[in-house]
Short mmCIF file of C-alpha atoms in Angstrom, two decimals:
data_model
loop_
_atom_site.label_atom_id
_atom_site.label_comp_id
_atom_site.label_asym_id
_atom_site.label_seq_id
_atom_site.Cartn_x
_atom_site.Cartn_y
_atom_site.Cartn_z
CA MET B 1 0.06 -0.38 -0.09
CA ARG B 2 2.07 2.79 -1.38
CA SER B 3 1.30 6.13 -2.63
CA GLY B 4 2.83 7.56 -5.88
CA PRO B 5 1.14 6.49 -8.97
CA ARG B 6 1.91 8.78 -12.51
CA PRO B 7 -1.04 10.92 -13.67
CA ALA B 8 -2.78 8.41 -15.67
CA THR B 9 -3.28 8.61 -19.56
CA ALA B 10 -6.35 7.11 -21.38
CA ASP B 11 -4.11 5.52 -23.81
CA SER B 12 -6.62 5.64 -27.11
CA TRP B 13 -6.36 5.70 -30.71
CA TRP B 14 -9.34 7.89 -30.79
CA LEU B 15 -7.83 10.55 -29.33
CA PRO B 16 -5.92 13.52 -31.48
CA ARG B 17 -2.40 12.40 -31.06
CA GLY B 18 -1.31 16.24 -30.65
CA VAL B 19 -3.40 16.11 -27.54
CA VAL B 20 -1.89 13.01 -26.02
CA ALA B 21 1.51 14.59 -26.83
CA LEU B 22 0.50 17.77 -24.85
CA ARG B 23 -0.71 16.08 -22.01
CA GLY B 24 2.34 13.84 -21.63
CA ARG B 25 4.36 17.09 -21.74
CA ILE B 26 2.15 18.94 -18.82
CA PHE B 27 2.60 15.69 -16.76
CA GLU B 28 6.80 15.80 -17.16
CA LYS B 29 6.66 19.41 -16.04
CA ALA B 30 4.70 18.24 -12.76
CA ASN B 31 8.23 16.77 -11.94
CA GLY B 32 9.26 20.50 -11.52
CA ASP B 33 13.36 19.50 -11.09
CA ARG B 34 15.69 17.76 -13.40
CA ALA B 35 15.40 14.19 -12.51
CA VAL B 36 17.21 10.90 -12.93
CA THR B 37 14.54 8.37 -13.92
CA LEU B 38 15.47 4.62 -13.30
CA PRO B 39 15.81 2.07 -15.59
CA SER B 40 16.75 3.99 -18.64
CA ALA B 41 18.55 3.19 -21.75
CA VAL B 42 21.77 3.75 -20.16
CA HIS B 43 21.29 2.17 -17.01
CA GLY B 44 19.19 -0.93 -16.65
CA PRO B 45 17.61 -2.88 -14.00
CA GLU B 46 20.83 -3.86 -12.21
CA VAL B 47 21.47 -0.02 -12.10
CA PHE B 48 17.99 0.41 -10.57
CA GLU B 49 18.10 -2.40 -8.19
CA ARG B 50 21.35 -0.97 -6.75
CA VAL B 51 20.23 2.87 -6.27
CA TYR B 52 16.75 1.55 -4.84
CA ALA B 53 18.67 -0.32 -2.36
CA HIS B 54 21.26 2.43 -1.67
CA PRO B 55 21.08 4.07 1.97
CA ALA B 56 21.22 7.21 0.60
CA ALA B 57 18.07 6.84 -1.68
CA ASN B 58 16.02 7.36 1.41
CA GLY B 59 14.83 11.09 1.18
CA ARG B 60 11.07 11.36 0.34
CA SER B 61 9.80 14.49 0.06
CA ALA B 62 11.76 17.45 1.03
CA GLY B 63 13.67 19.24 -2.11
CA ALA B 64 11.64 17.61 -5.24
CA GLY B 65 9.06 19.87 -6.66
CA LEU B 66 7.05 16.83 -7.69
CA SER B 67 5.95 15.85 -3.90
CA ASP B 68 3.97 19.87 -4.01
CA LEU B 69 2.02 17.86 -6.31
CA PHE B 70 1.48 14.76 -4.76
CA TRP B 71 1.26 16.59 -1.17
CA TYR B 72 -1.95 18.03 -3.25
CA TRP B 73 -3.47 15.10 -4.16
CA LEU B 74 -3.04 13.33 -0.96
CA SER B 75 -4.14 16.41 1.31
CA PRO B 76 -5.20 16.62 4.06
CA GLY B 77 -2.17 15.65 6.10
CA PRO B 78 0.38 14.59 3.44
CA GLU B 79 3.32 15.92 5.93
CA VAL B 80 2.47 12.67 8.59
CA HIS B 81 1.59 10.53 5.48
CA GLN B 82 3.81 7.15 5.82
CA GLU B 83 5.01 7.26 2.52
CA HIS B 84 6.39 10.98 2.67
CA LEU B 85 7.60 11.37 6.50
CA GLU B 86 11.51 11.78 6.13
CA PRO B 87 13.71 9.18 7.77
CA GLY B 88 14.04 9.43 11.38
CA GLU B 89 11.89 9.01 14.97
CA ARG B 90 8.40 9.99 13.71
CA TYR B 91 8.80 7.43 10.66
CA GLU B 92 9.86 4.56 13.03
CA ASP B 93 6.87 5.61 15.07
CA VAL B 94 4.51 5.76 12.62
CA ALA B 95 5.50 2.39 10.73
CA ALA B 96 5.33 0.68 13.94
CA THR B 97 1.62 1.19 14.47
CA THR B 98 0.74 0.73 10.84
CA ARG B 99 2.61 -2.86 11.58
CA ARG B 100 0.38 -3.48 14.48
CA MET B 101 -2.66 -2.37 12.66
CA LEU B 102 -2.10 -4.88 9.72
CA ALA B 103 -0.89 -7.63 11.70
CA GLY B 104 -3.12 -11.00 12.56
CA THR B 105 -3.34 -14.57 11.46
CA SER B 106 -3.94 -15.54 7.99
CA ASP B 107 -6.95 -17.16 8.79
CA ASP B 108 -8.56 -14.01 10.87
CA LEU B 109 -7.68 -11.58 7.85
CA THR B 110 -8.59 -14.04 5.01
CA ALA B 111 -12.11 -14.34 6.59
CA ALA B 112 -12.50 -10.85 7.71
CA ALA B 113 -11.91 -9.92 3.36
CA THR B 114 -14.08 -12.81 2.65
CA ARG B 115 -17.15 -11.08 4.57
CA ALA B 116 -16.45 -7.89 3.59
CA VAL B 117 -16.62 -8.62 -0.36
CA ALA B 118 -19.64 -11.12 0.68
CA ARG B 119 -21.84 -8.21 2.07
CA THR B 120 -20.91 -6.36 -0.95
CA LEU B 121 -21.67 -9.03 -3.46
CA ASP B 122 -24.96 -9.45 -1.55
CA THR B 123 -26.07 -5.87 -3.04
CA LEU B 124 -26.32 -7.24 -6.30
CA PRO B 125 -29.85 -7.97 -7.78
CA ASP B 126 -30.45 -11.70 -7.78
CA GLY B 127 -30.60 -13.86 -10.62
CA GLN B 128 -29.37 -11.36 -13.33
CA VAL B 129 -26.19 -10.26 -15.28
CA SER B 130 -24.56 -6.75 -13.62
CA LEU B 131 -22.56 -4.57 -15.26
CA VAL B 132 -20.53 -3.01 -12.76
CA ARG B 133 -17.36 -0.87 -12.57
CA LEU B 134 -14.86 -3.00 -10.46
CA ARG B 135 -13.27 -0.58 -8.74
CA ASP B 136 -16.45 0.88 -7.80
CA LEU B 137 -17.67 -2.35 -6.77
CA VAL B 138 -15.06 -3.65 -4.22
CA MET B 139 -14.27 -0.34 -2.61
CA PRO B 140 -16.98 -0.13 -0.29
CA ALA B 141 -15.60 -3.66 0.67
CA TRP B 142 -12.07 -2.77 1.42
CA ALA B 143 -13.52 0.42 3.18
CA GLU B 144 -15.52 -1.91 5.85
CA PHE B 145 -11.91 -4.10 6.23
CA CYS B 146 -9.66 -1.13 6.97
CA TYR B 147 -12.48 0.13 9.25
CA GLU B 148 -12.45 -3.03 11.22
CA LEU B 149 -8.57 -3.46 11.28
CA VAL B 150 -8.48 -0.09 12.93
CA PHE B 151 -11.43 -0.24 15.31
CA LYS B 152 -11.86 -3.88 15.65
CA GLU B 153 -15.75 -3.70 15.03
CA PRO B 154 -18.22 -3.89 12.37
CA CYS B 155 -18.21 -1.01 9.95
CA PRO B 156 -21.27 1.09 10.38
CA PRO B 157 -22.70 2.24 6.63
CA HIS B 158 -22.14 5.97 7.75
CA ALA B 159 -18.73 5.58 8.17
CA ARG B 160 -17.95 2.97 4.73
CA ASP B 161 -19.76 5.76 2.96
CA LEU B 162 -17.37 8.51 4.17
CA ILE B 163 -14.30 5.93 3.77
CA THR B 164 -15.11 5.26 0.41
CA ALA B 165 -16.03 9.10 -0.90
CA HIS B 166 -12.67 10.35 0.54
CA ALA B 167 -10.84 7.37 -1.23
CA ASP B 168 -12.64 7.76 -4.44
CA ASP B 169 -11.85 11.80 -4.33
CA VAL B 170 -8.40 11.22 -4.12
CA ILE B 171 -7.46 8.36 -6.71
CA SER B 172 -9.91 10.07 -9.20
CA ALA B 173 -7.59 13.28 -8.63
CA LEU B 174 -4.63 11.19 -8.74
CA LYS B 175 -5.83 10.15 -12.30
CA CYS B 176 -6.79 13.40 -13.51
CA THR B 177 -10.60 12.50 -13.91
CA GLY B 178 -11.78 14.57 -11.79
CA LEU B 179 -10.78 17.31 -9.27
CA ARG B 180 -10.20 17.11 -5.46
CA HIS B 181 -13.09 18.19 -2.75
CA PRO B 182 -11.18 19.09 0.18
CA LYS B 183 -14.84 19.32 1.82
CA ARG B 184 -15.85 16.04 0.96
CA ARG B 185 -12.21 14.86 2.76
CA ALA B 186 -12.91 17.15 5.20
CA ARG B 187 -16.04 15.06 6.65
CA LEU B 188 -14.05 11.90 6.74
CA THR B 189 -11.55 13.78 9.19
CA GLU B 190 -14.04 15.20 11.47
CA TYR B 191 -15.54 11.87 12.05
CA LEU B 192 -12.15 10.11 12.59
CA ARG B 193 -11.27 13.56 14.65
CA ALA B 194 -14.33 12.42 17.28
CA ARG B 195 -13.38 8.94 17.43
CA VAL B 196 -9.73 9.52 18.30
CA GLU B 197 -10.67 11.87 20.94
CA ALA B 198 -12.94 9.39 22.23
CA GLY B 199 -10.46 6.82 22.71
CA GLU B 200 -12.15 4.28 20.03
CA VAL B 201 -8.96 3.56 17.94
CA ALA B 202 -8.12 -0.24 19.04
CA TYR B 203 -4.36 0.56 19.26
CA PRO B 204 -2.17 3.58 20.33
CA LEU B 205 -1.55 6.07 17.71
CA PRO B 206 2.08 7.57 17.09
CA ARG B 207 3.27 9.43 20.17
CA THR B 208 5.23 11.56 18.02
CA LEU B 209 2.60 13.34 16.22
CA SER B 210 0.01 15.68 17.79
CA PRO B 211 -3.66 15.01 17.83
CA THR B 212 -4.44 16.45 14.82
CA GLU B 213 -1.47 14.65 13.17
CA GLN B 214 -2.79 11.50 14.42
CA VAL B 215 -6.22 11.73 12.96
CA HIS B 216 -4.19 12.47 9.48
CA TYR B 217 -2.36 9.61 9.94
CA LEU B 218 -5.19 7.56 10.16
CA GLN B 219 -6.98 9.27 7.26
CA GLY B 220 -4.24 9.26 4.73
CA THR B 221 -2.63 5.73 5.52
CA MET B 222 -5.32 3.69 6.46
CA PHE B 223 -8.53 5.07 5.00
CA ASN B 224 -6.80 6.65 1.69
CA THR B 225 -3.74 4.61 0.85
CA ALA B 226 -5.21 0.84 2.13
CA VAL B 227 -8.35 1.28 0.87
CA VAL B 228 -7.23 2.73 -2.72
CA GLN B 229 -4.35 0.18 -3.59
CA LEU B 230 -6.84 -2.94 -2.40
CA SER B 231 -9.41 -1.72 -4.65
CA GLU B 232 -7.01 -0.83 -7.79
CA ALA B 233 -5.27 -4.34 -7.11
CA THR B 234 -8.78 -6.02 -6.94
CA ALA B 235 -10.14 -4.45 -9.83
CA HIS B 236 -6.76 -5.12 -11.86
CA VAL B 237 -6.93 -8.99 -10.88
CA LEU B 238 -10.55 -9.42 -11.58
CA LEU B 239 -10.40 -7.47 -15.02
CA ALA B 240 -7.75 -9.55 -16.04
CA LEU B 241 -9.55 -12.95 -15.45
CA ALA B 242 -12.48 -11.51 -16.99
CA ARG B 243 -10.22 -10.72 -20.12
CA HIS B 244 -8.67 -14.25 -19.94
CA PRO B 245 -11.68 -16.71 -19.81
CA GLU B 246 -9.05 -19.88 -19.66
CA ALA B 247 -7.10 -18.35 -16.95
CA GLN B 248 -10.60 -17.76 -14.81
CA ARG B 249 -10.99 -21.59 -15.47
CA ARG B 250 -7.80 -22.50 -13.57
CA VAL B 251 -8.18 -20.06 -11.07
CA LEU B 252 -11.85 -22.14 -10.03
CA ASP B 253 -10.09 -25.66 -10.99
CA ASP B 254 -6.98 -24.92 -8.62
CA ASP B 255 -7.83 -26.80 -5.54
CA THR B 256 -4.05 -26.82 -4.14
CA GLU B 257 -3.84 -25.07 -0.49
CA ASP B 258 -1.83 -22.69 -1.38
CA ASP B 259 -3.94 -21.53 -4.48
CA ARG B 260 -0.82 -22.32 -6.47
CA TYR B 261 -2.49 -20.53 -9.92
CA LEU B 262 -4.40 -18.24 -8.59
CA THR B 263 -0.82 -17.06 -6.82
CA ARG B 264 0.58 -16.78 -10.37
CA VAL B 265 -1.95 -14.40 -11.59
CA LEU B 266 -1.59 -12.13 -8.79
CA ASP B 267 2.08 -12.11 -9.77
CA GLU B 268 1.40 -11.82 -13.17
CA THR B 269 -1.10 -8.78 -13.04
CA MET B 270 1.25 -7.26 -10.20
CA ARG B 271 4.02 -6.90 -12.77
CA LEU B 272 2.33 -6.19 -16.08
CA TYR B 273 -0.16 -3.92 -14.11
CA PRO B 274 1.80 -2.00 -10.91
CA LEU B 275 -0.10 0.00 -8.86
CA PHE B 276 2.08 2.88 -8.95
CA GLY B 277 4.12 4.15 -12.03
CA ILE B 278 6.66 6.10 -10.51
CA ALA B 279 8.43 6.35 -6.71
CA HIS B 280 10.42 9.49 -6.42
CA ARG B 281 13.34 9.54 -3.53
CA ILE B 282 15.68 12.51 -3.13
CA THR B 283 19.17 11.38 -1.96
CA THR B 284 20.58 12.36 1.15
CA GLY B 285 24.30 11.31 0.16
CA GLU B 286 25.96 10.49 -2.75
CA ILE B 287 25.40 7.44 -4.93
CA PRO B 288 27.07 6.13 -7.59
CA LEU B 289 25.57 5.73 -10.80
CA ASP B 290 28.22 4.06 -12.63
CA GLU B 291 31.97 4.49 -13.04
CA ASP B 292 32.06 7.95 -14.27
CA THR B 293 28.82 9.46 -12.52
CA VAL B 294 27.66 9.87 -9.31
CA LEU B 295 24.56 11.39 -7.97
CA PRO B 296 25.05 14.40 -5.39
CA PRO B 297 22.78 14.96 -2.53
CA GLY B 298 19.40 16.47 -3.25
CA THR B 299 19.28 14.27 -6.64
CA VAL B 300 15.25 13.31 -7.27
CA VAL B 301 15.47 10.01 -8.44
CA CYS B 302 12.45 8.37 -10.04
CA PHE B 303 12.15 4.65 -9.99
CA SER B 304 9.69 3.45 -12.83
CA TYR B 305 8.08 0.13 -11.80
CA PRO B 306 6.36 -0.71 -15.58
CA GLY B 307 10.02 0.36 -16.74
CA TYR B 308 11.85 -2.34 -14.58
CA HIS B 309 9.22 -4.69 -14.37
CA ALA B 310 9.04 -5.11 -18.46
CA THR B 311 13.10 -6.36 -17.99
CA GLY B 312 14.40 -9.66 -18.01
CA TYR B 313 11.01 -11.48 -19.19
CA ASP B 314 10.18 -13.30 -22.51
CA ARG B 315 6.89 -11.21 -24.16
CA PRO B 316 7.10 -8.91 -21.32
CA ASP B 317 3.95 -7.29 -22.62
CA GLU B 318 1.84 -10.62 -22.70
CA PHE B 319 -0.45 -11.98 -19.59
CA ASP B 320 1.15 -15.04 -18.58
CA PRO B 321 0.80 -16.67 -15.48
CA ASP B 322 2.54 -19.53 -16.11
CA ARG B 323 5.64 -17.57 -16.57
CA TRP B 324 5.82 -17.62 -12.84
CA ALA B 325 5.93 -21.86 -13.06
CA ALA B 326 9.58 -21.45 -13.47
CA LEU B 327 10.38 -18.10 -12.02
CA SER B 328 11.34 -17.15 -8.19
CA VAL B 329 9.63 -14.04 -7.41
CA LYS B 330 13.03 -13.34 -4.92
CA ASP B 331 15.19 -13.40 -8.49
CA ALA B 332 12.92 -11.71 -11.07
CA HIS B 333 12.57 -8.39 -11.72
CA HIS B 334 9.54 -7.95 -9.42
CA ILE B 335 8.84 -5.55 -6.64
CA PRO B 336 5.26 -5.17 -6.22
CA TYR B 337 5.62 -4.26 -2.62
CA GLY B 338 8.69 -2.28 -2.89
CA VAL B 339 12.23 -3.71 -2.15
CA ALA B 340 13.27 -4.58 1.62
CA ALA B 341 16.18 -2.05 1.69
CA ASN B 342 13.85 0.80 1.54
CA ARG B 343 10.96 0.90 3.23
CA PRO B 344 9.05 -1.94 1.45
CA CYS B 345 5.04 -1.79 1.73
CA PRO B 346 3.76 -2.56 5.36
CA ALA B 347 0.86 -4.26 3.47
CA TRP B 348 3.47 -6.85 1.80
CA ARG B 349 2.21 -9.98 3.87
CA LEU B 350 -1.53 -8.91 4.33
CA SER B 351 -2.16 -7.88 0.39
CA PRO B 352 -2.08 -11.24 -1.18
CA LEU B 353 -3.93 -13.18 1.68
CA VAL B 354 -6.94 -10.71 1.49
CA LEU B 355 -6.58 -10.25 -2.23
CA ARG B 356 -7.05 -13.97 -2.64
CA ALA B 357 -9.75 -14.25 -0.66
CA ALA B 358 -11.81 -11.15 -2.19
CA VAL B 359 -11.11 -12.99 -5.42
CA ARG B 360 -12.37 -16.53 -4.51
CA GLU B 361 -15.39 -14.93 -3.05
CA VAL B 362 -16.44 -13.06 -6.34
CA LEU B 363 -15.40 -16.33 -8.26
CA ARG B 364 -17.79 -18.43 -6.14
CA ARG B 365 -20.29 -16.37 -7.14
CA PHE B 366 -20.10 -14.86 -10.63
CA ARG B 367 -18.48 -15.54 -13.95
CA LEU B 368 -16.79 -12.69 -15.25
CA ASP B 369 -16.39 -11.12 -18.65
CA SER B 370 -14.97 -8.18 -20.19
CA THR B 371 -14.37 -6.31 -23.36
CA ALA B 372 -12.91 -3.27 -21.73
CA PRO B 373 -8.86 -2.12 -22.51
CA HIS B 374 -6.89 -3.20 -19.83
CA THR B 375 -4.08 -0.67 -18.75
CA ARG B 376 -1.95 -0.31 -15.65
CA SER B 377 -4.09 3.04 -14.39
CA ILE B 378 -7.49 1.83 -15.69
CA PRO B 379 -8.82 5.44 -15.59
CA HIS B 380 -12.58 3.85 -16.58
CA ARG B 381 -12.81 1.86 -13.22
CA ALA B 382 -12.87 -1.67 -14.88
CA PRO B 383 -16.03 -2.29 -16.24
CA CYS B 384 -17.11 -5.91 -16.42
CA LEU B 385 -20.25 -8.69 -16.63
CA LEU B 386 -20.72 -10.41 -13.37
CA ILE B 387 -22.51 -13.19 -14.88
CA PRO B 388 -24.25 -15.81 -11.87
CA ARG B 389 -22.83 -19.11 -12.12
CA ASP B 390 -26.42 -20.44 -11.87
CA LEU B 391 -27.36 -18.39 -15.10
CA SER B 392 -26.87 -19.34 -18.75
CA PRO B 393 -27.54 -15.63 -20.99
CA ALA B 394 -28.43 -15.91 -23.97
CA PRO B 395 -25.80 -15.40 -26.26
CA ARG B 396 -26.91 -12.98 -28.47
CA ARG B 397 -27.98 -10.79 -25.10
CA LEU B 398 -24.04 -11.33 -23.60
CA ASP B 399 -22.84 -10.35 -27.24
CA ALA B 400 -24.50 -7.12 -26.65
CA LEU B 401 -23.79 -6.40 -23.26
CA ARG B 402 -19.74 -7.31 -24.87
CA ARG B 403 -20.38 -4.81 -27.36
CA ARG B 404 -21.92 -1.99 -25.19
CA ILE B 405 -18.83 -1.92 -22.86
CA ARG B 406 -16.43 -2.03 -25.88
CA THR B 407 -18.91 0.90 -27.48
CA ARG B 408 -19.01 2.89 -24.36
CA ASN B 409 -15.68 2.60 -23.17
CA ALA B 410 -14.25 4.03 -26.40
CA VAL B 411 -16.98 6.70 -26.51
CA GLU B 412 -15.84 7.48 -22.75
CA ASP B 413 -12.02 7.67 -24.11
CA VAL B 414 -12.18 10.70 -26.08
CA THR B 415 -13.90 12.52 -23.14
CA ARG B 416 -12.23 11.26 -20.56
CA GLY B 417 -8.56 12.16 -22.24
CA VAL B 418 -9.59 15.71 -23.10
CA ARG B 419 -10.62 15.79 -19.28
CA GLN B 420 -7.90 14.34 -17.83
CA LEU B 421 -5.51 17.03 -20.01
CA VAL B 422 -7.56 19.83 -18.73
CA LEU B 423 -7.98 18.64 -15.48
CA GLY B 424 -4.46 17.65 -14.74
CA THR B 425 -3.29 20.89 -16.08
CA VAL B 426 -5.58 22.98 -13.24
CA MET B 427 -4.07 20.52 -10.61
CA VAL B 428 -0.46 20.85 -11.67
CA LEU B 429 -0.54 24.64 -11.81
CA HIS B 430 -2.59 24.75 -8.60
CA ALA B 431 -0.08 22.69 -6.82
CA ARG B 432 2.65 24.49 -7.86
CA ARG B 433 0.92 27.91 -6.54
CA ARG B 434 0.18 26.35 -3.30
CA ARG B 435 3.53 24.76 -2.93
CA LEU B 436 2.58 22.35 0.11
CA ALA B 437 5.78 20.32 0.75
CA GLY B 438 7.86 23.52 -0.30
CA ARG B 439 6.29 25.66 2.39
CA TYR B 440 6.21 23.00 5.18
CA PHE B 441 9.93 22.21 4.55
CA GLU B 442 11.06 25.69 4.57
CA GLU B 443 9.29 25.97 7.92
CA HIS B 444 10.54 22.36 9.04
CA PRO B 445 13.30 22.01 7.68
CA PRO B 446 14.54 18.10 7.99
CA SER B 447 17.25 17.34 10.75
CA GLY B 448 20.61 17.01 9.38
CA CYS B 449 19.13 17.54 5.57
CA PRO B 450 22.13 18.03 2.83
CA ALA B 451 22.64 21.45 1.12
CA GLY B 452 19.55 22.03 -1.01
CA ARG B 453 17.02 19.82 0.56
CA GLY B 454 14.23 21.48 2.56
CA ARG B 455 14.70 24.90 0.97
CA GLY B 456 12.97 27.49 -1.28
CA PRO B 457 11.29 27.18 -4.80
CA GLY B 458 14.46 26.66 -6.74
CA PRO B 459 15.59 23.32 -7.78
CA PRO B 460 18.07 21.75 -5.85
CA PRO B 461 21.60 20.67 -7.71
CA HIS B 462 20.12 17.37 -9.42
CA VAL B 463 22.93 17.12 -11.91
CA PRO B 464 24.84 14.12 -11.67
CA ALA B 465 28.31 14.91 -11.07
CA ARG B 466 31.46 13.78 -12.75
CA ARG B 467 33.72 11.78 -10.89
#
């Protein structure tokens, strides 16, 4: 559960090439700084791995213009979001709290996820095919699941709706399909504030945070990132199965105790459609890039997960779960939860457990079918047909529904692409004007920060130095 996806694109041939190119240039400008992206044509996956794991690749937000944009999207409280906290006592305190909340036995976590998804599926009409957006379908379930992790009690409908509205607002802004709505987010903040003040959280909250920061930590980590990433991951896996009927059949036929084939599907889905595109880090010391070049302190390094996941595989653009029959996850170019040496995702153990449970519960009830294109960003929120397992719809009816998905998405791609261009531009400009991260670090410079970090609007010295 990590934040930091790159703004999405519709990737549609319907969209004029000039609009696509313009949109790409605008999103590149969001970086603000002169940055180094890995892997690249010059520095391959081995450099990506070495730099990512380097102890000096540990700056999170201070000194990067890109941080202003992510903080804007993640407000309120991005300064205490676990992914954006600078190294030090506060990060260690927050990370320990998150680990406690995500702990639990495999059986308990699996059962909780199954119950939450089952309650959501119970709301679908009986005995008929349902056309749904998979992300929208499962987000309330993961809202309830995360609520139960935090409060150790069933989630009331009012809380579920607040969490879902907040999480949807954040991910829609991140994908540039909608503007952010601070008042909508504030309603969840006030709800959580009342619960924290009443002492109703099941765990001690980080002692290094103020009461307001404790509320923002809960909202950002547990009810934003956790809910969003679990929803996105579930939508990706289900859409992949909907588009690959043979894989769907094999998941159903897999009766091994460890869900072996389903695990391969999860690995392949997260390889081909990683949940975040770019993770940016700011160097706090020198890092050798190659024999002739060193990255100085203050360099913004952008780690491309799709780029890394495309290296070292035959047919890297093809969905092929069977490739994992002969591959070791440990040795493959595959880091869906980051790397152990640089703040791995705190849900690295929980996520596969609960995702398998969610997929199993959906497939127990429905067959999946979709003609929607599958891209990493899924800005269409994964339209899909859910066909009850005891129902055999007429082929002509099913074909008509499949054509409806294809046609509607083709039309939506045009308007969605233009909307992403306009709204993305507006938010980039607004974020630059607000300078949330820049102003914060001017007032709270990181302790022991190297020259150029935590300073004003000017970019830090990001040009690699020659030895």
